[in-house]
Coordinates of C-alpha atoms in Angstrom, one line a residue:
X1 CA -41.3 56.3 -290.4
X2 CA -40.3 58.2 -287.3
X3 CA -39.0 61.7 -288.2
X4 CA -37.7 64.2 -285.7
X5 CA -35.8 67.5 -285.7
X6 CA -33.9 68.8 -282.8
X7 CA -31.8 71.6 -281.4
X8 CA -29.4 71.6 -278.4
X9 CA -27.8 74.4 -276.4
X10 CA -25.5 74.6 -273.3
X11 CA -24.8 78.0 -271.7
X12 CA -22.6 78.6 -268.6
X13 CA -25.0 81.2 -267.2
X14 CA -24.1 84.6 -265.7
X15 CA -22.2 83.6 -262.6
X16 CA -20.4 80.3 -262.8
X17 CA -16.9 80.3 -264.4
X18 CA -17.3 76.8 -265.9
X19 CA -20.0 74.7 -267.5
X20 CA -20.5 71.4 -265.7
X21 CA -23.4 70.3 -268.0
X22 CA -22.8 68.0 -270.9
X23 CA -24.9 67.0 -273.9
X24 CA -24.8 64.2 -276.4
X25 CA -27.0 62.6 -279.0
X26 CA -27.1 59.8 -281.6
X27 CA -29.0 60.4 -284.9
X28 CA -29.6 57.2 -286.9
X29 CA -27.8 57.4 -290.3
X30 CA -30.2 55.2 -292.3
X31 CA -33.8 54.1 -292.3
X32 CA -32.7 50.7 -291.0
X33 CA -31.1 52.3 -287.9
X34 CA -34.2 54.5 -287.4
X35 CA -36.2 51.3 -286.9
X36 CA -33.6 49.0 -285.3
X37 CA -32.1 51.5 -282.8
X38 CA -33.9 54.9 -283.1
X39 CA -32.7 58.3 -281.8
X40 CA -31.0 59.0 -278.5
X41 CA -30.6 62.2 -276.5
X42 CA -28.6 62.5 -273.2
X43 CA -28.1 65.4 -270.8
X44 CA -26.0 65.4 -267.6
X45 CA -25.5 68.0 -264.9
X46 CA -22.2 67.5 -263.0
X47 CA -21.7 68.0 -259.3
X48 CA -18.5 68.2 -257.3
X49 CA -16.8 71.6 -257.5
X50 CA -13.4 72.4 -259.0
X51 CA -13.5 70.4 -262.3
X52 CA -15.0 67.2 -260.9
X53 CA -18.5 68.1 -262.0
X54 CA -17.7 68.6 -265.7
X55 CA -15.6 65.4 -265.6
X56 CA -18.5 63.4 -264.1
X57 CA -21.1 64.7 -266.6
X58 CA -19.0 64.1 -269.6
X59 CA -18.1 60.5 -268.4
X60 CA -21.7 59.7 -267.9
X61 CA -22.9 61.0 -271.3
X62 CA -20.0 59.3 -273.2
X63 CA -20.7 56.0 -271.4
X64 CA -24.4 56.1 -272.4
X65 CA -23.7 57.0 -276.0
X66 CA -21.1 54.2 -276.4
X67 CA -23.4 51.6 -274.9
X68 CA -26.3 52.6 -277.2
X69 CA -24.1 52.2 -280.2
X70 CA -23.2 48.7 -279.1
X71 CA -26.9 47.8 -278.4
X72 CA -28.5 44.9 -280.4
X73 CA -31.0 45.8 -283.1
X74 CA -34.5 46.0 -281.7
X75 CA -33.4 45.8 -278.1
X76 CA -36.1 47.0 -275.8
X77 CA -35.4 50.6 -274.8
X78 CA -36.6 50.4 -271.2
X79 CA -34.2 47.8 -270.0
X80 CA -31.5 49.1 -272.3
X81 CA -31.6 52.7 -270.9
X82 CA -31.7 51.4 -267.3
X83 CA -28.6 49.3 -268.0
X84 CA -26.8 52.2 -269.7
X85 CA -27.5 54.6 -266.8
X86 CA -26.1 51.9 -264.4
X87 CA -23.0 51.7 -266.5
X88 CA -22.7 55.5 -266.4
X89 CA -22.9 55.4 -262.6
X90 CA -20.1 52.8 -262.5
X91 CA -18.0 54.9 -264.9
X92 CA -18.2 57.9 -262.5
X93 CA -17.4 55.7 -259.5
X94 CA -14.4 54.3 -261.3
X95 CA -13.3 57.8 -262.5
X96 CA -13.6 59.2 -258.9
X97 CA -11.5 56.3 -257.5
X98 CA -8.7 56.8 -260.1
X99 CA -8.6 60.5 -259.4
X100 CA -7.7 60.0 -255.8
X101 CA -8.5 62.7 -253.2
X102 CA -9.1 65.2 -256.0
X103 CA -12.1 63.2 -257.2
X104 CA -13.9 63.1 -253.9
X105 CA -17.5 64.1 -254.2
X106 CA -17.7 63.6 -258.0
X107 CA -21.3 63.0 -259.1
X108 CA -23.9 63.9 -261.8
X109 CA -27.5 63.9 -262.7
X110 CA -28.6 62.4 -266.0
X111 CA -31.7 62.3 -268.2
X112 CA -31.9 60.1 -271.3
X113 CA -34.5 59.9 -274.0
X114 CA -34.7 57.3 -276.7
X115 CA -37.3 57.5 -279.6
X116 CA -38.3 54.7 -281.9
X117 CA -41.5 54.1 -284.0
X118 CA -44.2 56.0 -282.0
X119 CA -42.7 55.7 -278.5
X120 CA -40.3 57.7 -276.3
X121 CA -38.5 56.0 -273.4
X122 CA -37.1 58.3 -270.7
X123 CA -34.6 57.3 -267.9
X124 CA -33.3 59.6 -265.3
X125 CA -31.5 60.1 -262.0
X126 CA -31.4 63.4 -260.2
X127 CA -33.2 66.7 -261.0
X128 CA -32.5 67.1 -264.7
X129 CA -35.9 66.8 -266.4
X130 CA -37.8 65.7 -269.5
X131 CA -41.0 67.5 -270.5
X132 CA -43.7 66.5 -273.0
X133 CA -45.1 69.6 -274.8
X134 CA -48.4 68.8 -276.4
X135 CA -51.2 71.1 -277.5
X136 CA -49.8 74.1 -275.7
X137 CA -49.2 72.4 -272.3
X138 CA -45.9 71.3 -270.8
X139 CA -46.0 68.1 -268.7
X140 CA -43.0 66.8 -266.7
X141 CA -42.3 63.2 -267.5
X142 CA -39.7 62.9 -264.8
X143 CA -39.9 63.5 -261.0
X144 CA -37.0 65.3 -259.4
X145 CA -34.8 63.2 -257.1
X146 CA -34.4 66.0 -254.5
X147 CA -34.9 66.0 -250.7
X148 CA -37.8 68.5 -251.0
X149 CA -39.6 66.5 -253.7
X150 CA -39.2 63.3 -251.7
X151 CA -40.8 65.1 -248.7
X152 CA -43.6 66.3 -250.9
X153 CA -44.4 62.7 -252.0
X154 CA -44.3 61.6 -248.4
X155 CA -46.8 64.3 -247.5
X156 CA -44.4 66.2 -245.3
X157 CA -44.4 69.3 -247.5
X158 CA -47.0 70.8 -249.8
X159 CA -46.2 71.4 -253.4
X160 CA -45.6 75.1 -252.8
X161 CA -43.5 74.4 -249.7
X162 CA -41.4 71.9 -251.7
X163 CA -40.7 74.5 -254.4
X164 CA -39.4 77.1 -252.0
X165 CA -37.7 74.7 -249.5
X166 CA -33.9 75.1 -249.0
X167 CA -33.6 71.4 -249.9
X168 CA -35.3 71.8 -253.3
X169 CA -31.8 71.6 -255.0
X170 CA -30.4 69.0 -252.6
X171 CA -30.2 65.7 -254.6
X172 CA -31.5 62.6 -252.9
X173 CA -30.2 60.4 -255.8
X174 CA -27.4 61.0 -258.2
X175 CA -24.8 59.1 -260.3
X176 CA -21.5 58.3 -258.6
X177 CA -22.8 58.5 -255.0
X178 CA -23.1 54.7 -254.6
X179 CA -22.0 51.7 -256.6
X180 CA -25.7 51.0 -257.5
X181 CA -28.3 53.6 -258.3
X182 CA -32.0 53.3 -258.7
X183 CA -33.0 54.5 -262.2
X184 CA -36.5 55.7 -263.0
X185 CA -37.7 54.6 -266.5
X186 CA -41.0 55.7 -268.2
X187 CA -42.4 55.0 -271.7
X188 CA -44.9 57.1 -273.5
X189 CA -46.5 57.2 -276.9
X190 CA -45.7 60.3 -279.0
X191 CA -47.6 62.0 -281.7
X192 CA -46.7 64.2 -284.7
X193 CA -46.2 67.8 -283.5
X194 CA -45.3 66.7 -280.0
X195 CA -42.1 68.3 -278.5
X196 CA -39.8 66.8 -275.9
X197 CA -37.5 69.0 -273.8
X198 CA -34.6 67.6 -271.8
X199 CA -33.1 70.3 -269.5
X200 CA -30.9 70.9 -266.5
X201 CA -32.2 72.7 -263.4
X202 CA -30.6 75.9 -264.6
X203 CA -33.5 76.1 -267.0
X204 CA -36.5 74.6 -265.2
X205 CA -35.5 76.3 -261.9
X206 CA -35.8 79.7 -263.6
X207 CA -38.5 79.3 -266.3
X208 CA -42.0 78.2 -265.4
X209 CA -43.8 75.3 -267.1
X210 CA -46.3 77.7 -268.5
X211 CA -43.6 79.8 -270.1
X212 CA -41.9 76.7 -271.5
X213 CA -45.2 75.7 -273.1
X214 CA -45.9 79.1 -274.5
X215 CA -42.3 79.5 -276.0
X216 CA -42.1 76.1 -277.6
X217 CA -44.4 76.7 -280.5
X218 CA -44.9 74.1 -283.2
X219 CA -44.2 76.6 -286.0
X220 CA -41.0 78.3 -284.7
X221 CA -37.3 77.4 -285.4
X222 CA -36.0 75.1 -282.7
X223 CA -32.6 76.7 -282.3
X224 CA -34.3 80.1 -282.0
X225 CA -36.5 78.7 -279.3
X226 CA -33.6 77.2 -277.4
X227 CA -31.7 80.5 -277.4
X228 CA -34.8 82.3 -276.2
X229 CA -35.3 79.8 -273.3
X230 CA -31.6 80.1 -272.3
X231 CA -31.8 83.9 -272.4
X232 CA -35.0 83.9 -270.3
X233 CA -33.3 81.6 -267.7
X234 CA -30.3 83.9 -267.5
X235 CA -32.5 87.0 -267.2
X236 CA -34.6 85.5 -264.4
X237 CA -31.8 83.8 -262.5
X238 CA -28.5 83.0 -264.3
X239 CA -26.9 81.5 -261.3
X240 CA -26.5 78.0 -262.9
X241 CA -25.5 76.5 -266.2
X242 CA -28.4 76.2 -268.6
X243 CA -28.6 73.2 -271.0
X244 CA -31.3 71.7 -273.1
X245 CA -32.2 69.3 -275.9
X246 CA -35.4 70.4 -277.8
X247 CA -36.9 67.6 -280.0
X248 CA -39.9 68.0 -282.3
X249 CA -41.7 64.9 -283.6
X250 CA -42.5 65.4 -287.2
X251 CA -44.0 62.0 -288.0
X252 CA -44.4 58.6 -286.2
X253 CA -44.7 55.0 -287.3
X254 CA -47.6 53.5 -285.4
X255 CA -46.7 50.1 -284.1
X256 CA -47.9 47.4 -281.6
X257 CA -45.7 44.9 -279.8
X258 CA -46.1 41.1 -279.8
X259 CA -43.7 38.9 -277.8
X260 CA -41.2 41.8 -277.9
X261 CA -41.4 42.3 -281.6
X262 CA -43.1 45.3 -283.3
X263 CA -45.8 45.1 -285.9
X264 CA -47.2 48.0 -288.0
X265 CA -50.7 49.3 -287.2
X266 CA -52.9 50.6 -289.9

């Protein structure tokens, strides 16, 4: 059976007076739910100034969590997460409209990870990331929705130019900007001793991928690692909120799929 352990942390950083990030998770309460629904982790980074950012990020996370709890047993995680992120987008648009002029500009990033059997499904909008840490290397699963990164993929900027460009933190896609948002969804197979990291740009904008991989050791306490990563981000930058989910896969249940239904592999 799939077994995971996790730690989560959200820190306001050294400069900002408020924390506009928001975290949430669902841990299955029985072996039946481990197989029928699995685990869910959500992180959102709000945008909007005043208090709109924290309202947007919380609304997005709460919408995804509520939708996952209502999901049918064995529902495919890919289409499910895409639908839940669309619902979070609609929730922010509705919240902004109800807030009147005070809600203008309310938006948020989001990254969602669902785990079941031996697979992780990741959905995201914006520049909050998911990393896979395996055998001492950290690999981004997501691709930032920023102007600079879009220009990199178009061949306008090199990778180094995109990292240092003034548009590297300007979002090209976010929740709440339009009534419909394009959601990127990826699925990957996970193995025992893999780690998954969901984080806001306050972490990945300050801490290098190599430092992430070095710090996230398979034998260290996860909450200790989370605190060390946040402290490093604040020491190297600290200008933004720092939030993360750190998930370690202890065991997996190897399965195949036939006509949308899982079967156990020997």
